[in-house]
Structures are given as structure tokens and as C-alpha cells.
């Protein structure tokens, strides 16, 4: 069966510090991978998605970046965090096609102080 | 107009009650539809897909009305454990990079003893 893991689960970072969140998927090949952010009391905002190794699409301009160095690994990064980067970050995967469902990792709660 | 719109609630209902949520979507070419459940400070989890003919899973019934562009979720015999935020999710038409999911802001349900 397929599993998805992301880490760290919780982190508190000062403004201006770097960020790296990692996500891995097991049990499937060539998944679509996604990074979402959910601000407190808000809906999910798609940040990045990837349909293959090295292929990254950004949905919103920001100081975050994403990379996919391996088929089942997705990384979210920042060189300098802003206060507004605080939120609940969710990695997700789906198979391609018209009816594929989305499956989420456990989430990473980031607080920028 | 938001792409996917939900009443944020909260819906406060007693145990055993029947409660229904609606969700409207703006893109008539949307391909598939889902309801997700999100517990407080947790990741969203797929509750059920929504099929054109309507579908039922135990106490949960989902309906799709393409003509009016809305989907609904009916919960019968509410349990305390049904308390959560219910997210309406719509997959758009395919494009060169894939077919993307759009999340509604969620409807919060609180079931009281």
C-alpha cells in the first residue's frame, strides 16, 4: 500500500532563517506531488506541484521554492523565512488522470517568530 | 466568485440529527468531486468521492448536480465523532500540466451531546 511521510512535524523558526521540509512517498511510481499551505482558519492554498523529477510548477509568487530530486521525494525550501510564512504545510500525492484522489501527509506546522 | 465555495459554519447539531452541507463550483468543465474531512490540526482525509449518480457510504450520502454546479453531503444520525471540518474539493479540466484540485474553505460541523 502507498504511504506518504513528511517531516518535521513541528518547527519554530526565527524570521530570516532558512527552511527545509521533506516529503517522501512509498509504494507507488511517478506520482504527482504537491505542497499546500493552510493558514490558521483558512482553506488550502496550492504552492507547488510536480508531475515528474525536476519538474516544478509554482502556483503563487513567494519566497518559497520546491525541488523534486527523486521520483518520490519532494522538498519545500526557503532561504529567508517571513512572518507570513507561518502555517500548516501539507505534502500530498496523487496518481495522474482525471479522477485521481489526493492523499496527504501528516503536515508540518511552522511558526515563524 | 470563488472557484469552490462553502458555508464556513459552524453547524451546531445535536447527536442523532441529520445535517447537510452544500458546495458550489464555478467551472462547469470540472471533472471530479470529493469530500474530505479534516480534524483540528490534522491533515485532510478523503471521506468520499462524489459520482454523477450520487453515492452512499453508511450514514454519508453525496450528491452531484452538474446543471446547478453544486455538490452536497448529507450526514444522518450524527455522532460526536463526526465533529470536524468538511472540505469540498473539485478537480478541474485537464491541461498540459495535469488536472488540478481546488479546495473549498471548509464547513465546520460540531455535534453536541
PDB file of C-alpha atoms in Angstrom:
ATOM      1  CA  UNK A   1       0.000   0.000   0.000  1.00  0.00           C
ATOM      2  CA  UNK A   2       1.042   3.584  -0.553  1.00  0.00           C
ATOM      3  CA  UNK A   3       2.276   5.784   2.269  1.00  0.00           C
ATOM      4  CA  UNK A   4       3.368   9.392   2.485  1.00  0.00           C
ATOM      5  CA  UNK A   5       5.525  10.919   5.178  1.00  0.00           C
ATOM      6  CA  UNK A   6       6.656  14.449   5.782  1.00  0.00           C
ATOM      7  CA  UNK A   7       8.917  15.982   8.373  1.00  0.00           C
ATOM      8  CA  UNK A   8       9.493  17.722  10.643  1.00  0.00           C
ATOM      9  CA  UNK A   9       6.017  17.721  12.177  1.00  0.00           C
ATOM     10  CA  UNK A  10       6.522  20.956  14.080  1.00  0.00           C
ATOM     11  CA  UNK A  11       9.096  23.687  13.916  1.00  0.00           C
ATOM     12  CA  UNK A  12       9.602  27.182  15.239  1.00  0.00           C
ATOM     13  CA  UNK A  13      11.959  29.354  13.229  1.00  0.00           C
ATOM     14  CA  UNK A  14      13.124  32.969  13.507  1.00  0.00           C
ATOM     15  CA  UNK A  15      12.460  35.444  10.720  1.00  0.00           C
ATOM     16  CA  UNK A  16      15.215  35.310   8.136  1.00  0.00           C
ATOM     17  CA  UNK A  17      16.224  31.734   8.831  1.00  0.00           C
ATOM     18  CA  UNK A  18      16.165  29.007   6.158  1.00  0.00           C
ATOM     19  CA  UNK A  19      13.560  26.279   5.846  1.00  0.00           C
ATOM     20  CA  UNK A  20      13.565  22.744   4.529  1.00  0.00           C
ATOM     21  CA  UNK A  21      10.546  20.449   4.673  1.00  0.00           C
ATOM     22  CA  UNK A  22      10.802  16.975   3.230  1.00  0.00           C
ATOM     23  CA  UNK A  23       8.214  14.577   1.921  1.00  0.00           C
ATOM     24  CA  UNK A  24       8.539  11.033   0.633  1.00  0.00           C
ATOM     25  CA  UNK A  25       6.028   8.673  -0.905  1.00  0.00           C
ATOM     26  CA  UNK A  26       6.327   4.892  -0.838  1.00  0.00           C
ATOM     27  CA  UNK A  27       4.507   2.178  -2.712  1.00  0.00           C
ATOM     28  CA  UNK A  28       3.861   3.981  -5.996  1.00  0.00           C
ATOM     29  CA  UNK A  29       5.782   5.244  -9.015  1.00  0.00           C
ATOM     30  CA  UNK A  30       5.699   8.580 -10.819  1.00  0.00           C
ATOM     31  CA  UNK A  31       3.126  10.203  -8.550  1.00  0.00           C
ATOM     32  CA  UNK A  32       2.029  13.799  -8.897  1.00  0.00           C
ATOM     33  CA  UNK A  33       3.345  15.609  -5.835  1.00  0.00           C
ATOM     34  CA  UNK A  34       2.024  18.768  -4.211  1.00  0.00           C
ATOM     35  CA  UNK A  35       2.812  21.266  -1.480  1.00  0.00           C
ATOM     36  CA  UNK A  36      -0.130  23.085   0.100  1.00  0.00           C
ATOM     37  CA  UNK A  37      -0.259  25.675   2.853  1.00  0.00           C
ATOM     38  CA  UNK A  38      -3.143  26.220   5.229  1.00  0.00           C
ATOM     39  CA  UNK A  39      -3.071  29.424   7.244  1.00  0.00           C
ATOM     40  CA  UNK A  40      -4.975  29.477  10.524  1.00  0.00           C
ATOM     41  CA  UNK A  41      -8.718  29.323   9.846  1.00  0.00           C
ATOM     42  CA  UNK A  42      -8.183  29.392   6.094  1.00  0.00           C
ATOM     43  CA  UNK A  43      -8.534  26.973   3.207  1.00  0.00           C
ATOM     44  CA  UNK A  44      -5.752  25.067   1.493  1.00  0.00           C
ATOM     45  CA  UNK A  45      -3.588  27.048  -0.899  1.00  0.00           C
ATOM     46  CA  UNK A  46      -1.622  25.167  -3.545  1.00  0.00           C
ATOM     47  CA  UNK A  47       2.000  26.293  -3.537  1.00  0.00           C
ATOM     48  CA  UNK A  48       3.787  23.902  -5.894  1.00  0.00           C
ATOM     49  CA  UNK A  49       3.112  20.765  -7.851  1.00  0.00           C
ATOM     50  CA  UNK A  50       5.298  18.341  -9.755  1.00  0.00           C
ATOM     51  CA  UNK A  51       4.429  15.769 -12.406  1.00  0.00           C
ATOM     52  CA  UNK A  52       7.948  14.312 -12.615  1.00  0.00           C
ATOM     53  CA  UNK A  53      11.559  14.516 -11.467  1.00  0.00           C
ATOM     54  CA  UNK A  54      12.889  18.028 -11.815  1.00  0.00           C
ATOM     55  CA  UNK A  55       9.517  19.364 -12.996  1.00  0.00           C
ATOM     56  CA  UNK A  56       8.156  22.005 -10.641  1.00  0.00           C
ATOM     57  CA  UNK A  57       5.265  24.370 -11.206  1.00  0.00           C
ATOM     58  CA  UNK A  58       4.604  27.275  -8.896  1.00  0.00           C
ATOM     59  CA  UNK A  59       1.090  28.482  -8.262  1.00  0.00           C
ATOM     60  CA  UNK A  60       1.796  31.633  -6.297  1.00  0.00           C
ATOM     61  CA  UNK A  61       4.756  34.030  -6.207  1.00  0.00           C
ATOM     62  CA  UNK A  62       6.560  33.882  -2.892  1.00  0.00           C
ATOM     63  CA  UNK A  63       9.895  33.369  -1.207  1.00  0.00           C
ATOM     64  CA  UNK A  64       9.458  29.587  -1.143  1.00  0.00           C
ATOM     65  CA  UNK A  65      10.836  27.075  -3.624  1.00  0.00           C
ATOM     66  CA  UNK A  66      10.362  23.387  -4.249  1.00  0.00           C
ATOM     67  CA  UNK A  67      12.513  20.627  -5.672  1.00  0.00           C
ATOM     68  CA  UNK A  68      11.997  17.024  -6.703  1.00  0.00           C
ATOM     69  CA  UNK A  69      15.392  15.350  -6.750  1.00  0.00           C
ATOM     70  CA  UNK A  70      13.949  11.835  -6.899  1.00  0.00           C
ATOM     71  CA  UNK A  71      10.714  10.329  -8.167  1.00  0.00           C
ATOM     72  CA  UNK A  72       9.149  10.025  -4.726  1.00  0.00           C
ATOM     73  CA  UNK A  73      10.816  12.893  -2.880  1.00  0.00           C
ATOM     74  CA  UNK A  74       9.525  16.449  -2.710  1.00  0.00           C
ATOM     75  CA  UNK A  75      11.241  19.243  -0.794  1.00  0.00           C
ATOM     76  CA  UNK A  76       9.964  22.673   0.181  1.00  0.00           C
ATOM     77  CA  UNK A  77      12.584  25.304   0.945  1.00  0.00           C
ATOM     78  CA  UNK A  78      13.130  28.909   1.780  1.00  0.00           C
ATOM     79  CA  UNK A  79      16.346  30.888   2.088  1.00  0.00           C
ATOM     80  CA  UNK A  80      14.832  33.520   4.407  1.00  0.00           C
ATOM     81  CA  UNK A  81      11.548  32.998   6.204  1.00  0.00           C
ATOM     82  CA  UNK A  82       8.982  35.754   6.660  1.00  0.00           C
ATOM     83  CA  UNK A  83       6.397  36.059   9.415  1.00  0.00           C
ATOM     84  CA  UNK A  84       3.716  35.444   6.797  1.00  0.00           C
ATOM     85  CA  UNK A  85       5.202  32.020   6.056  1.00  0.00           C
ATOM     86  CA  UNK A  86       3.717  30.662   9.278  1.00  0.00           C
ATOM     87  CA  UNK A  87       1.135  27.982   8.656  1.00  0.00           C
ATOM     88  CA  UNK A  88       0.355  24.317   8.260  1.00  0.00           C
ATOM     89  CA  UNK A  89       2.230  22.828   5.299  1.00  0.00           C
ATOM     90  CA  UNK A  90       0.874  19.717   3.701  1.00  0.00           C
ATOM     91  CA  UNK A  91       2.533  17.455   1.191  1.00  0.00           C
ATOM     92  CA  UNK A  92       0.251  15.332  -0.945  1.00  0.00           C
ATOM     93  CA  UNK A  93       0.353  12.852  -3.787  1.00  0.00           C
ATOM     94  CA  UNK A  94      -1.973  11.632  -6.459  1.00  0.00           C
ATOM     95  CA  UNK A  95      -1.792   9.451  -9.500  1.00  0.00           C
ATOM     96  CA  UNK A  96      -2.261  11.133 -12.840  1.00  0.00           C
ATOM     97  CA  UNK A  97      -5.540  11.046 -14.687  1.00  0.00           C
ATOM     98  CA  UNK A  98      -8.930  12.668 -14.495  1.00  0.00           C
ATOM     99  CA  UNK A  99     -10.250  11.079 -11.338  1.00  0.00           C
ATOM    100  CA  UNK A 100      -7.194  10.691  -9.128  1.00  0.00           C
ATOM    101  CA  UNK A 101      -7.745  11.315  -5.459  1.00  0.00           C
ATOM    102  CA  UNK A 102      -5.340  13.301  -3.313  1.00  0.00           C
ATOM    103  CA  UNK A 103      -3.641  11.811  -0.258  1.00  0.00           C
ATOM    104  CA  UNK A 104      -1.965  13.984   2.326  1.00  0.00           C
ATOM    105  CA  UNK A 105       0.984  13.612   4.629  1.00  0.00           C
ATOM    106  CA  UNK A 106       0.597  14.384   8.305  1.00  0.00           C
ATOM    107  CA  UNK A 107       1.545  18.009   7.871  1.00  0.00           C
ATOM    108  CA  UNK A 108       4.272  20.307   9.182  1.00  0.00           C
ATOM    109  CA  UNK A 109       3.279  23.148  11.456  1.00  0.00           C
ATOM    110  CA  UNK A 110       5.616  26.118  11.016  1.00  0.00           C
ATOM    111  CA  UNK A 111       5.702  29.113  13.314  1.00  0.00           C
ATOM    112  CA  UNK A 112       7.917  31.999  12.293  1.00  0.00           C
ATOM    113  CA  UNK A 113       8.765  34.392  15.121  1.00  0.00           C
TER     114      UNK A 113
ATOM    115  CA  UNK B   1     -16.730  34.458  -7.314  1.00  0.00           C
ATOM    116  CA  UNK B   2     -14.604  31.813  -5.609  1.00  0.00           C
ATOM    117  CA  UNK B   3     -13.912  28.671  -7.615  1.00  0.00           C
ATOM    118  CA  UNK B   4     -15.254  26.455  -4.855  1.00  0.00           C
ATOM    119  CA  UNK B   5     -17.495  27.975  -2.233  1.00  0.00           C
ATOM    120  CA  UNK B   6     -18.779  26.587   1.061  1.00  0.00           C
ATOM    121  CA  UNK B   7     -20.642  27.969   4.031  1.00  0.00           C
ATOM    122  CA  UNK B   8     -17.963  28.062   6.751  1.00  0.00           C
ATOM    123  CA  UNK B   9     -20.484  27.348   9.528  1.00  0.00           C
ATOM    124  CA  UNK B  10     -20.181  26.276  12.236  1.00  0.00           C
ATOM    125  CA  UNK B  11     -23.136  23.954  12.056  1.00  0.00           C
ATOM    126  CA  UNK B  12     -24.058  23.043  15.626  1.00  0.00           C
ATOM    127  CA  UNK B  13     -26.294  19.975  15.726  1.00  0.00           C
ATOM    128  CA  UNK B  14     -27.360  17.506  18.436  1.00  0.00           C
ATOM    129  CA  UNK B  15     -26.361  13.869  18.318  1.00  0.00           C
ATOM    130  CA  UNK B  16     -28.637  11.883  16.061  1.00  0.00           C
ATOM    131  CA  UNK B  17     -29.546  14.820  13.855  1.00  0.00           C
ATOM    132  CA  UNK B  18     -29.337  14.879  10.080  1.00  0.00           C
ATOM    133  CA  UNK B  19     -27.197  17.645   8.623  1.00  0.00           C
ATOM    134  CA  UNK B  20     -26.477  18.643   5.036  1.00  0.00           C
ATOM    135  CA  UNK B  21     -23.733  20.753   3.505  1.00  0.00           C
ATOM    136  CA  UNK B  22     -23.715  22.273   0.058  1.00  0.00           C
ATOM    137  CA  UNK B  23     -20.792  23.386  -2.057  1.00  0.00           C
ATOM    138  CA  UNK B  24     -20.884  25.343  -5.312  1.00  0.00           C
ATOM    139  CA  UNK B  25     -18.219  25.381  -8.002  1.00  0.00           C
ATOM    140  CA  UNK B  26     -17.668  27.860 -10.802  1.00  0.00           C
ATOM    141  CA  UNK B  27     -16.022  25.823 -13.582  1.00  0.00           C
ATOM    142  CA  UNK B  28     -18.645  23.882 -15.498  1.00  0.00           C
ATOM    143  CA  UNK B  29     -15.888  21.729 -17.058  1.00  0.00           C
ATOM    144  CA  UNK B  30     -14.819  20.337 -13.679  1.00  0.00           C
ATOM    145  CA  UNK B  31     -14.149  16.632 -13.886  1.00  0.00           C
ATOM    146  CA  UNK B  32     -14.448  15.054 -10.485  1.00  0.00           C
ATOM    147  CA  UNK B  33     -15.526  15.884  -6.992  1.00  0.00           C
ATOM    148  CA  UNK B  34     -14.668  14.828  -3.478  1.00  0.00           C
ATOM    149  CA  UNK B  35     -15.480  15.438   0.152  1.00  0.00           C
ATOM    150  CA  UNK B  36     -12.586  15.468   2.596  1.00  0.00           C
ATOM    151  CA  UNK B  37     -12.716  15.555   6.372  1.00  0.00           C
ATOM    152  CA  UNK B  38     -10.184  17.499   8.418  1.00  0.00           C
ATOM    153  CA  UNK B  39      -9.906  17.192  12.164  1.00  0.00           C
ATOM    154  CA  UNK B  40      -8.441  20.067  14.131  1.00  0.00           C
ATOM    155  CA  UNK B  41      -4.694  20.427  13.492  1.00  0.00           C
ATOM    156  CA  UNK B  42      -4.623  17.288  11.332  1.00  0.00           C
ATOM    157  CA  UNK B  43      -4.280  16.599   7.633  1.00  0.00           C
ATOM    158  CA  UNK B  44      -7.364  16.309   5.404  1.00  0.00           C
ATOM    159  CA  UNK B  45      -8.502  12.769   4.722  1.00  0.00           C
ATOM    160  CA  UNK B  46     -10.642  11.576   1.871  1.00  0.00           C
ATOM    161  CA  UNK B  47     -14.197  10.943   3.038  1.00  0.00           C
ATOM    162  CA  UNK B  48     -15.777  10.016  -0.256  1.00  0.00           C
ATOM    163  CA  UNK B  49     -15.766  10.691  -3.940  1.00  0.00           C
ATOM    164  CA  UNK B  50     -18.898  12.150  -5.474  1.00  0.00           C
ATOM    165  CA  UNK B  51     -20.330  10.396  -8.512  1.00  0.00           C
ATOM    166  CA  UNK B  52     -22.849  11.704 -11.001  1.00  0.00           C
ATOM    167  CA  UNK B  53     -25.427   9.173  -9.897  1.00  0.00           C
ATOM    168  CA  UNK B  54     -24.937  10.007  -6.235  1.00  0.00           C
ATOM    169  CA  UNK B  55     -23.374   7.627  -3.774  1.00  0.00           C
ATOM    170  CA  UNK B  56     -23.827   6.477  -0.232  1.00  0.00           C
ATOM    171  CA  UNK B  57     -21.386   5.180   2.343  1.00  0.00           C
ATOM    172  CA  UNK B  58     -23.091   4.216   5.575  1.00  0.00           C
ATOM    173  CA  UNK B  59     -24.512   7.361   7.147  1.00  0.00           C
ATOM    174  CA  UNK B  60     -22.995   9.593   4.469  1.00  0.00           C
ATOM    175  CA  UNK B  61     -24.608  10.439   1.141  1.00  0.00           C
ATOM    176  CA  UNK B  62     -23.036  12.588  -1.548  1.00  0.00           C
ATOM    177  CA  UNK B  63     -24.872  14.116  -4.492  1.00  0.00           C
ATOM    178  CA  UNK B  64     -23.720  15.993  -7.584  1.00  0.00           C
ATOM    179  CA  UNK B  65     -25.859  18.434  -9.552  1.00  0.00           C
ATOM    180  CA  UNK B  66     -23.947  19.410 -12.677  1.00  0.00           C
ATOM    181  CA  UNK B  67     -26.702  21.631 -14.048  1.00  0.00           C
ATOM    182  CA  UNK B  68     -26.627  23.840 -10.964  1.00  0.00           C
ATOM    183  CA  UNK B  69     -22.941  23.221 -10.296  1.00  0.00           C
ATOM    184  CA  UNK B  70     -23.146  22.103  -6.716  1.00  0.00           C
ATOM    185  CA  UNK B  71     -22.389  19.053  -4.649  1.00  0.00           C
ATOM    186  CA  UNK B  72     -23.860  18.099  -1.323  1.00  0.00           C
ATOM    187  CA  UNK B  73     -23.016  15.935   1.655  1.00  0.00           C
ATOM    188  CA  UNK B  74     -25.713  14.527   3.909  1.00  0.00           C
ATOM    189  CA  UNK B  75     -24.852  13.029   7.279  1.00  0.00           C
ATOM    190  CA  UNK B  76     -27.548  11.018   9.016  1.00  0.00           C
ATOM    191  CA  UNK B  77     -27.656  10.077  12.699  1.00  0.00           C
ATOM    192  CA  UNK B  78     -24.778  12.431  13.580  1.00  0.00           C
ATOM    193  CA  UNK B  79     -22.181  11.164  16.036  1.00  0.00           C
ATOM    194  CA  UNK B  80     -19.931  13.189  18.303  1.00  0.00           C
ATOM    195  CA  UNK B  81     -17.022  11.828  16.271  1.00  0.00           C
ATOM    196  CA  UNK B  82     -18.408  13.484  13.141  1.00  0.00           C
ATOM    197  CA  UNK B  83     -17.304  16.858  14.532  1.00  0.00           C
ATOM    198  CA  UNK B  84     -14.737  18.138  12.048  1.00  0.00           C
ATOM    199  CA  UNK B  85     -14.316  20.462   9.093  1.00  0.00           C
ATOM    200  CA  UNK B  86     -15.625  19.108   5.794  1.00  0.00           C
ATOM    201  CA  UNK B  87     -13.799  20.236   2.687  1.00  0.00           C
ATOM    202  CA  UNK B  88     -15.370  20.276  -0.750  1.00  0.00           C
ATOM    203  CA  UNK B  89     -12.798  19.519  -3.441  1.00  0.00           C
ATOM    204  CA  UNK B  90     -13.165  19.892  -7.192  1.00  0.00           C
ATOM    205  CA  UNK B  91     -10.814  18.647  -9.876  1.00  0.00           C
ATOM    206  CA  UNK B  92     -10.684  20.950 -12.880  1.00  0.00           C
ATOM    207  CA  UNK B  93     -10.408  20.051 -16.543  1.00  0.00           C
ATOM    208  CA  UNK B  94      -7.071  18.656 -17.719  1.00  0.00           C
ATOM    209  CA  UNK B  95      -4.393  20.954 -19.041  1.00  0.00           C
ATOM    210  CA  UNK B  96      -0.793  20.479 -20.124  1.00  0.00           C
ATOM    211  CA  UNK B  97       0.467  20.159 -16.584  1.00  0.00           C
ATOM    212  CA  UNK B  98      -2.273  17.991 -15.177  1.00  0.00           C
ATOM    213  CA  UNK B  99      -5.712  18.483 -13.751  1.00  0.00           C
ATOM    214  CA  UNK B 100      -5.674  20.435 -10.559  1.00  0.00           C
ATOM    215  CA  UNK B 101      -7.703  20.190  -7.394  1.00  0.00           C
ATOM    216  CA  UNK B 102      -9.318  23.231  -5.852  1.00  0.00           C
ATOM    217  CA  UNK B 103     -10.366  23.175  -2.214  1.00  0.00           C
ATOM    218  CA  UNK B 104     -13.250  24.974  -0.660  1.00  0.00           C
ATOM    219  CA  UNK B 105     -12.688  26.785   2.605  1.00  0.00           C
ATOM    220  CA  UNK B 106     -14.464  24.053   4.536  1.00  0.00           C
ATOM    221  CA  UNK B 107     -17.619  23.771   6.600  1.00  0.00           C
ATOM    222  CA  UNK B 108     -17.185  23.220  10.296  1.00  0.00           C
ATOM    223  CA  UNK B 109     -19.538  20.758  11.989  1.00  0.00           C
ATOM    224  CA  UNK B 110     -19.927  20.488  15.752  1.00  0.00           C
ATOM    225  CA  UNK B 111     -22.069  17.664  17.067  1.00  0.00           C
ATOM    226  CA  UNK B 112     -23.243  18.191  20.645  1.00  0.00           C
ATOM    227  CA  UNK B 113     -24.331  15.549  23.150  1.00  0.00           C
TER     228      UNK B 113
END
